[in-house]
mmCIF file of N, CA and C in Angstrom:
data_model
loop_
_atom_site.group_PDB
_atom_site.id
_atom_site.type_symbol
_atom_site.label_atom_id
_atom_site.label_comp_id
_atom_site.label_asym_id
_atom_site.label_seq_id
_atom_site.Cartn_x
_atom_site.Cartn_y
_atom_site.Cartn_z
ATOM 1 N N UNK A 1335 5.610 12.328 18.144
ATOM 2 C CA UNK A 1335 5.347 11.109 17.394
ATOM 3 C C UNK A 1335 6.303 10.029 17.887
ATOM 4 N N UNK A 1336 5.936 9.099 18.338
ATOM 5 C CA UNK A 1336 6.743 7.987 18.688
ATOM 6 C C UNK A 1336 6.948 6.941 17.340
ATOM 7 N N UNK A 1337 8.555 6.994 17.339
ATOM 8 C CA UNK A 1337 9.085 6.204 16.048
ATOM 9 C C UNK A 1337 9.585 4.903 16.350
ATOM 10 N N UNK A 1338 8.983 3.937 15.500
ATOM 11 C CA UNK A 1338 9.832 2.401 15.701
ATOM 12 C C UNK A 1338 10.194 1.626 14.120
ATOM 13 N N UNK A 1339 11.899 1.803 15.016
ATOM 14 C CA UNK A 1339 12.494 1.363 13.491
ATOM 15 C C UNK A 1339 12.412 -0.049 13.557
ATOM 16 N N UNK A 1340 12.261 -1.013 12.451
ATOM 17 C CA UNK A 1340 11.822 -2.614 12.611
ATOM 18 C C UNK A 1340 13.621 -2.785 12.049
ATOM 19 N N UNK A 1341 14.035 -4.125 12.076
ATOM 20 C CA UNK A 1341 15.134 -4.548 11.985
ATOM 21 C C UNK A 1341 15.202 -4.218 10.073
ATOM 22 N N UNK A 1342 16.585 -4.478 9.657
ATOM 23 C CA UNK A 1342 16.358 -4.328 8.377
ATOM 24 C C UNK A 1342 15.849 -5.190 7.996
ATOM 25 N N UNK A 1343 15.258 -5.319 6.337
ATOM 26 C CA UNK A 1343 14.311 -5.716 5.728
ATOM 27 C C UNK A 1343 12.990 -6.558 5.744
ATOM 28 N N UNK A 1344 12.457 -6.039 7.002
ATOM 29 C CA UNK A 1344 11.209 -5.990 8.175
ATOM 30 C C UNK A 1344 10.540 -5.055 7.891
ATOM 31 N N UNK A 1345 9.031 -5.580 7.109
ATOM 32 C CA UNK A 1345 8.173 -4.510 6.575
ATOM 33 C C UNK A 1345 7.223 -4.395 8.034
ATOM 34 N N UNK A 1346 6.783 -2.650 7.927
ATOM 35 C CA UNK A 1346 5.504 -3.198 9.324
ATOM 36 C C UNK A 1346 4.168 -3.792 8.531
ATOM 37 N N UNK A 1347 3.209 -4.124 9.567
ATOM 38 C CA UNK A 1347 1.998 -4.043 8.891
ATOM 39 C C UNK A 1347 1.377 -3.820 8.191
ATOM 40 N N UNK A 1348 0.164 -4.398 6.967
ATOM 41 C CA UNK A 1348 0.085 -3.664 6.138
ATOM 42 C C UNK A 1348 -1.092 -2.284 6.734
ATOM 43 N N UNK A 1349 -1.709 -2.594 8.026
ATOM 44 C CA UNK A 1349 -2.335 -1.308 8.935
ATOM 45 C C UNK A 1349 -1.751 -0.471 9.253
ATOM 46 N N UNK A 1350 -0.439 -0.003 9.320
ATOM 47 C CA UNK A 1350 0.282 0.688 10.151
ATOM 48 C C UNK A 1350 1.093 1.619 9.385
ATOM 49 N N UNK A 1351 0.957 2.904 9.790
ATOM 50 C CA UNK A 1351 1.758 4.088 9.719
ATOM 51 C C UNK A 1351 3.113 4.163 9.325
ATOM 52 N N UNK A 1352 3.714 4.002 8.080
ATOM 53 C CA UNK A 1352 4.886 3.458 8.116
ATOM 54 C C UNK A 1352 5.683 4.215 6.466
ATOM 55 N N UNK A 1353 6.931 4.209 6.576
ATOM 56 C CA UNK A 1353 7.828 4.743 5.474
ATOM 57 C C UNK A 1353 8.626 3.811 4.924
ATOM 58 N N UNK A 1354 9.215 3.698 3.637
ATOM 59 C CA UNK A 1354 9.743 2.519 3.594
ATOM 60 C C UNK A 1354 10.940 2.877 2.538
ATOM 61 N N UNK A 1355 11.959 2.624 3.022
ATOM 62 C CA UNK A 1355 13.216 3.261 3.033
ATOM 63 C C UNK A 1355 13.993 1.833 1.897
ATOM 64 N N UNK A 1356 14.042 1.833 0.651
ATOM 65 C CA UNK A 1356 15.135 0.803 0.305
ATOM 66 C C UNK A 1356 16.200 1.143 -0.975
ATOM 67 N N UNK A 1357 17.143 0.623 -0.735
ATOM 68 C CA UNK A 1357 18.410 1.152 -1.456
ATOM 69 C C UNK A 1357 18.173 0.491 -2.767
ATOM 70 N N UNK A 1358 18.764 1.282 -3.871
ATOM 71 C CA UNK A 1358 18.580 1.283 -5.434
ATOM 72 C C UNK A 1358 20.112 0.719 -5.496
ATOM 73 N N UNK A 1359 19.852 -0.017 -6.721
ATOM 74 C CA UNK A 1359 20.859 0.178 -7.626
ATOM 75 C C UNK A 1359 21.620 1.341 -7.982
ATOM 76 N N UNK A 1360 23.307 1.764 -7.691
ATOM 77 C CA UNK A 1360 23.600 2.822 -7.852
ATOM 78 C C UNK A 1360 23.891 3.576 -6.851
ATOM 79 N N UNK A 1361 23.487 2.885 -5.160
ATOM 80 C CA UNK A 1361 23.869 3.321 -3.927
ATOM 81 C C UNK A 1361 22.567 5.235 -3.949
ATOM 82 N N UNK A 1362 21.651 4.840 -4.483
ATOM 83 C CA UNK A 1362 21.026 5.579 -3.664
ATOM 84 C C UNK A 1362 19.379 4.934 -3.187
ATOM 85 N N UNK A 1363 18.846 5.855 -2.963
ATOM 86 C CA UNK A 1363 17.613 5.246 -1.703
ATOM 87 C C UNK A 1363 16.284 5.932 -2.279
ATOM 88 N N UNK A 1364 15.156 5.228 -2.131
ATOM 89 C CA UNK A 1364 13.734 5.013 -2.572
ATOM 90 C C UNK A 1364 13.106 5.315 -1.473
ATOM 91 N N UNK A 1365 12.205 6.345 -1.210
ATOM 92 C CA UNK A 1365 11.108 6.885 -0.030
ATOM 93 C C UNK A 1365 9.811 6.101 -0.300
ATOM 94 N N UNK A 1366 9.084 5.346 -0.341
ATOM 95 C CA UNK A 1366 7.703 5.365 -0.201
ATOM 96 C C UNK A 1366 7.048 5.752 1.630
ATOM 97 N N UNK A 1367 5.979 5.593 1.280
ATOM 98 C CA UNK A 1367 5.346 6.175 2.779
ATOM 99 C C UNK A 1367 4.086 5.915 2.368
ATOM 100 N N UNK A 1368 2.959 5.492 3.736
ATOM 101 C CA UNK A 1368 1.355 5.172 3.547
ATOM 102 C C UNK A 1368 1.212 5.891 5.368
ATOM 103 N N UNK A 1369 0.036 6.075 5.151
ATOM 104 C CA UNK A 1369 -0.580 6.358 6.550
ATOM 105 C C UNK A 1369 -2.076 6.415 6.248
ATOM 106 N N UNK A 1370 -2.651 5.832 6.957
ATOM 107 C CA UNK A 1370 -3.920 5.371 7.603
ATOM 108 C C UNK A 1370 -4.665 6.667 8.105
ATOM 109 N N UNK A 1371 -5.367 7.469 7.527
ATOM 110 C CA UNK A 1371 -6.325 8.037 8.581
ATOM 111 C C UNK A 1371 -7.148 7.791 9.018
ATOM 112 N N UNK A 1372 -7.405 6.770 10.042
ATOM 113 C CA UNK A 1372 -8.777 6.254 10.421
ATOM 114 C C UNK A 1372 -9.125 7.588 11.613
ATOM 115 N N UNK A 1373 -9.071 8.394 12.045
ATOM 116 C CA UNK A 1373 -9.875 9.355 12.928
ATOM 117 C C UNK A 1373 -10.125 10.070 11.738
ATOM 118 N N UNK A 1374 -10.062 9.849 10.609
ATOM 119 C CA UNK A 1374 -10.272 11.200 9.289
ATOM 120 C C UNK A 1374 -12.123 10.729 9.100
ATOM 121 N N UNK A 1375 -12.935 11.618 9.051
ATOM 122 C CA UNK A 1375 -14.269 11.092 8.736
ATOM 123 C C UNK A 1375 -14.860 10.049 7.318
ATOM 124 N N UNK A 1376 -13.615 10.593 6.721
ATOM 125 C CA UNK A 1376 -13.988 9.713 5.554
ATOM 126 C C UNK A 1376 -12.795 8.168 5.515
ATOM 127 N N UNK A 1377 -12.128 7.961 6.088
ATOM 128 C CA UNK A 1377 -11.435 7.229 6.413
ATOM 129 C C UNK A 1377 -10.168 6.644 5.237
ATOM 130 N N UNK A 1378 -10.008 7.959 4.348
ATOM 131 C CA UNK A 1378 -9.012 7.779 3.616
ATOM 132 C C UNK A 1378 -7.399 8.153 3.830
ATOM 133 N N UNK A 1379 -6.335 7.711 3.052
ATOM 134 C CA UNK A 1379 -4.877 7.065 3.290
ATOM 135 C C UNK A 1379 -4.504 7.865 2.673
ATOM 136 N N UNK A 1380 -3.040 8.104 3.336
ATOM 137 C CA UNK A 1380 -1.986 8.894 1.862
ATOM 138 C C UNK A 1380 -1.235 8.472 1.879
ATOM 139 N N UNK A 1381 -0.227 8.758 1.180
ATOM 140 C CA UNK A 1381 0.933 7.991 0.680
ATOM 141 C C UNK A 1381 1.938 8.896 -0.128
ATOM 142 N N UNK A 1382 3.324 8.377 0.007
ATOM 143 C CA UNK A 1382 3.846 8.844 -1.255
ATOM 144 C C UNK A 1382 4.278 7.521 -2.002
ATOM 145 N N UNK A 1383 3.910 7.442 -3.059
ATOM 146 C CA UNK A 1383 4.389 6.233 -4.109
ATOM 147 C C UNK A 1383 5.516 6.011 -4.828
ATOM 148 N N UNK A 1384 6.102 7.847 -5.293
ATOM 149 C CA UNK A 1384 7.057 7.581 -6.386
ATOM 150 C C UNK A 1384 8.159 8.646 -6.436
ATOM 151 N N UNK A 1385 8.282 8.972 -5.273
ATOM 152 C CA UNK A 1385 9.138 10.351 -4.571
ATOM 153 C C UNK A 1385 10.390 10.218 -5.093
ATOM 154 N N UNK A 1386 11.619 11.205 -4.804
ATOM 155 C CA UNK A 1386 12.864 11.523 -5.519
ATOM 156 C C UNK A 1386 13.531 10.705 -5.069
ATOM 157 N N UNK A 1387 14.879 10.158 -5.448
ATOM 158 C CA UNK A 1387 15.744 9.211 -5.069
ATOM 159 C C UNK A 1387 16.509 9.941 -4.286
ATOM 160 N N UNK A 1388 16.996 9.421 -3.033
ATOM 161 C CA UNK A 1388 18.086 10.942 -2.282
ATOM 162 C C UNK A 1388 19.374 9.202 -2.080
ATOM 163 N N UNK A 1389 20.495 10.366 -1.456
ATOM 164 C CA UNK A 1389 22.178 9.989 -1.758
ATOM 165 C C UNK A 1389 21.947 9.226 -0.637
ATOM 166 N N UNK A 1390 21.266 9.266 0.908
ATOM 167 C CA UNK A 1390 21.396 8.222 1.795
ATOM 168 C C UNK A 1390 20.258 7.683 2.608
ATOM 169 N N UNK A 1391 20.407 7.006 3.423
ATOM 170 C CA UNK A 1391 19.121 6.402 3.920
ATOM 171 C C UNK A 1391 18.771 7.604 4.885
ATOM 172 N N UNK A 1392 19.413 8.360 5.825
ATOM 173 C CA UNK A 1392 19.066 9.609 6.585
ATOM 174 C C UNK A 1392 18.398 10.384 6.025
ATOM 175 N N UNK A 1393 18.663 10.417 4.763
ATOM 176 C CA UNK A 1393 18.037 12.324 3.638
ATOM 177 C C UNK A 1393 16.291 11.717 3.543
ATOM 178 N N UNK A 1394 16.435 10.119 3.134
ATOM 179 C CA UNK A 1394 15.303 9.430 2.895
ATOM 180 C C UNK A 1394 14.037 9.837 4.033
ATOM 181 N N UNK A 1395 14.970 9.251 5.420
ATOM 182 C CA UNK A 1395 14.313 9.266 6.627
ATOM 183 C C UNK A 1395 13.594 10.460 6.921
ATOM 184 N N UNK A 1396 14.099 11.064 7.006
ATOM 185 C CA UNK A 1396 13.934 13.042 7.314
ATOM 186 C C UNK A 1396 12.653 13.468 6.438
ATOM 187 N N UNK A 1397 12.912 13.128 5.940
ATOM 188 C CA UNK A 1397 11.970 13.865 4.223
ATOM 189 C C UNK A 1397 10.919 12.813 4.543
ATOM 190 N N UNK A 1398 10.840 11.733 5.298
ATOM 191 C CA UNK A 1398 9.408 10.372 5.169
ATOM 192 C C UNK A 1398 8.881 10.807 6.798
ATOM 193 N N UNK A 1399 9.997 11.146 8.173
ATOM 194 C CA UNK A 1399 9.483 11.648 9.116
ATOM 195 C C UNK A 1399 8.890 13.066 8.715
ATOM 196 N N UNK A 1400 9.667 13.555 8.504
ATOM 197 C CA UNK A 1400 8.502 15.227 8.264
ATOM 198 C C UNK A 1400 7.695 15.495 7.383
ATOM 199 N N UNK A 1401 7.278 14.356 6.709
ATOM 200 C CA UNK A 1401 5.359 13.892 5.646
ATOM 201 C C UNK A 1401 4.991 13.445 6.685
ATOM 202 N N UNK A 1402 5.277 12.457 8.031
ATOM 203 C CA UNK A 1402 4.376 11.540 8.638
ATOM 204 C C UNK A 1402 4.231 12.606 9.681
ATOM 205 N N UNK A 1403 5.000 13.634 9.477
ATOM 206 C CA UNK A 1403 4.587 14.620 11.343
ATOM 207 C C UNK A 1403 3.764 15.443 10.395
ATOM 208 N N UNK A 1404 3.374 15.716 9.387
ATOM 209 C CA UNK A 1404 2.681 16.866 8.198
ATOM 210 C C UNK A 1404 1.327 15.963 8.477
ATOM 211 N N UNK A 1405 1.474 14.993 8.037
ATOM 212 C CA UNK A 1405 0.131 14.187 7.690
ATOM 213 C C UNK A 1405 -1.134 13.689 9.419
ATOM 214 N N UNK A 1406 -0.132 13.843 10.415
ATOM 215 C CA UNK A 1406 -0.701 13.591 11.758
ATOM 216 C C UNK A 1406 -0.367 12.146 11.965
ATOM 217 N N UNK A 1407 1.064 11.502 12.298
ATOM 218 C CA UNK A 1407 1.016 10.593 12.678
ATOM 219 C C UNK A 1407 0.952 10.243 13.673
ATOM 220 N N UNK A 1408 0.584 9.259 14.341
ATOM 221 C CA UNK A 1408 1.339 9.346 16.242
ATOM 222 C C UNK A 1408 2.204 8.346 16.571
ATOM 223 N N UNK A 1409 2.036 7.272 15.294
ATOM 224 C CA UNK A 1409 2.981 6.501 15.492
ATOM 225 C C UNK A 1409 3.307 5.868 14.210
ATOM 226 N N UNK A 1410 4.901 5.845 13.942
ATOM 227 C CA UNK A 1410 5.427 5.604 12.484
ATOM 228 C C UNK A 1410 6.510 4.455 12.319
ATOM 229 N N UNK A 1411 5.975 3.225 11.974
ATOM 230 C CA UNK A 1411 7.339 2.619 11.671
ATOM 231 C C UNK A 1411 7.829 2.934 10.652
ATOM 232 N N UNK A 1412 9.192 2.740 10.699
ATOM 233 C CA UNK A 1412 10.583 2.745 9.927
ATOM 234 C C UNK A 1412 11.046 2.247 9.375
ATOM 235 N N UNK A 1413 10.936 1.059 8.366
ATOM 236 C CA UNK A 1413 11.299 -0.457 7.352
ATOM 237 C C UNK A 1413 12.611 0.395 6.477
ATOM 238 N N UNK A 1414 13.401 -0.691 6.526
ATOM 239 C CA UNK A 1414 14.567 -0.247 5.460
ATOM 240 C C UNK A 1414 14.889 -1.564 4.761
ATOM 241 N N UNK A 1415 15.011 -1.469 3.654
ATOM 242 C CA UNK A 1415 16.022 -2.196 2.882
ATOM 243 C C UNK A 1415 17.034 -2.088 2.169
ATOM 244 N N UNK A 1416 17.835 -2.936 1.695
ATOM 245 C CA UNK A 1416 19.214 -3.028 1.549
ATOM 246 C C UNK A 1416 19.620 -4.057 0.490
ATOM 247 N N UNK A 1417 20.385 -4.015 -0.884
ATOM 248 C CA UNK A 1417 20.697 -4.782 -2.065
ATOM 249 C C UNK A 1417 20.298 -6.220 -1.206
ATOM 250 N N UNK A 1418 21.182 -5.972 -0.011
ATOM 251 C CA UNK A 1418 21.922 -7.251 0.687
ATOM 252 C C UNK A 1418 21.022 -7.774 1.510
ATOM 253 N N UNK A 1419 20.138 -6.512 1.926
ATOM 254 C CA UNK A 1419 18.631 -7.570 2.605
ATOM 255 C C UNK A 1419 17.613 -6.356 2.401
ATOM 256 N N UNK A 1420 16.758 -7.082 1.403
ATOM 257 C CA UNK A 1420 15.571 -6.258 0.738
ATOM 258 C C UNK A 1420 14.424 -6.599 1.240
ATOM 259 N N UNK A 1421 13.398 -5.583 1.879
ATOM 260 C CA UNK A 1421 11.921 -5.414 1.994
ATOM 261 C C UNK A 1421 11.567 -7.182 1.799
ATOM 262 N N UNK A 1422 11.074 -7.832 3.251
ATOM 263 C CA UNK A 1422 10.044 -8.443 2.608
ATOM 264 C C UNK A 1422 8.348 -8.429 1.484
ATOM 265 N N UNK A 1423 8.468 -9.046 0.573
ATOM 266 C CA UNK A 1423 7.005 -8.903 -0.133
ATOM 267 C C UNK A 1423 6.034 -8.891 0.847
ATOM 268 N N UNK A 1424 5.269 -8.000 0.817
ATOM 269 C CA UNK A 1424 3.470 -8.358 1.737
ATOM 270 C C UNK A 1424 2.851 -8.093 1.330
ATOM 271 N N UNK A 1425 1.688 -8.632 1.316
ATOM 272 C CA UNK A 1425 0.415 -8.545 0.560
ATOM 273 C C UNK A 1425 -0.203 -7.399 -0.381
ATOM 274 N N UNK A 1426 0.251 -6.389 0.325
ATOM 275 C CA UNK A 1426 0.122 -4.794 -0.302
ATOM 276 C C UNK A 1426 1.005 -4.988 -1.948
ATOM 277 N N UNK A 1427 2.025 -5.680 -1.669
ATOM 278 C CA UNK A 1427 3.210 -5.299 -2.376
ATOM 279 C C UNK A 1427 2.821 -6.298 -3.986
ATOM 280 N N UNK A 1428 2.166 -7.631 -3.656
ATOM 281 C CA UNK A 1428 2.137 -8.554 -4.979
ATOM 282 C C UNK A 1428 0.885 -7.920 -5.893
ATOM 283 N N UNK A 1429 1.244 -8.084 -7.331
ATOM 284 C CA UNK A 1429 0.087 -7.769 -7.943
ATOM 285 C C UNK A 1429 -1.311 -8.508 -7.997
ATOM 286 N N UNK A 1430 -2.345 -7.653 -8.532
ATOM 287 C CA UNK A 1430 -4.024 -7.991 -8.637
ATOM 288 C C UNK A 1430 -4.231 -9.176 -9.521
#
């Protein structure tokens, strides 16, 4: 799987294979993750939405790379955020 980490608080695409790593209040870290199956016949996504809080951004990483090598990725960006520079909003992200 070829991995590309985007600068901090640089979301990828909202198309794209990606984990999203941002720090809590309290110095620990938030996993979400989406992936795209478009070779899947029915052409549905997974995700994790609301996963465990872990102690650093590495424990985060590990645990969001080995769902995206589980799920068939081939290619995964890496978004992190930080108190000090947080996730841009994208379209995915504002409410209906």
């Amino acid at each position: 799987m070829e991995i590309v980490r985007l600068p901090v608080g640089k979301q990828a695409s909202v198309d794209a294979d990606c984990i999203r790593v941002e720090e809590l209040p309290g110095s620990t870290f938030k996993l979400t993750a989406s992936a795209l199956c478009v070779e899947s016949d029915d052409g549905d996504s997974v995700s994790i939405v609301d996963g465990p809080d872990f102690e650093t951004i590495e424990q985060a990483e590990a645990v969001g790379i080995a769902w995206a090598t589980d799920v068939g990725v081939e290619r995964l960006f890496i978004s992190t955020g930080t108190l000090d520079k947080p996730l841009e909003v994208i379209e995915i992200d504002k409410p209906l």
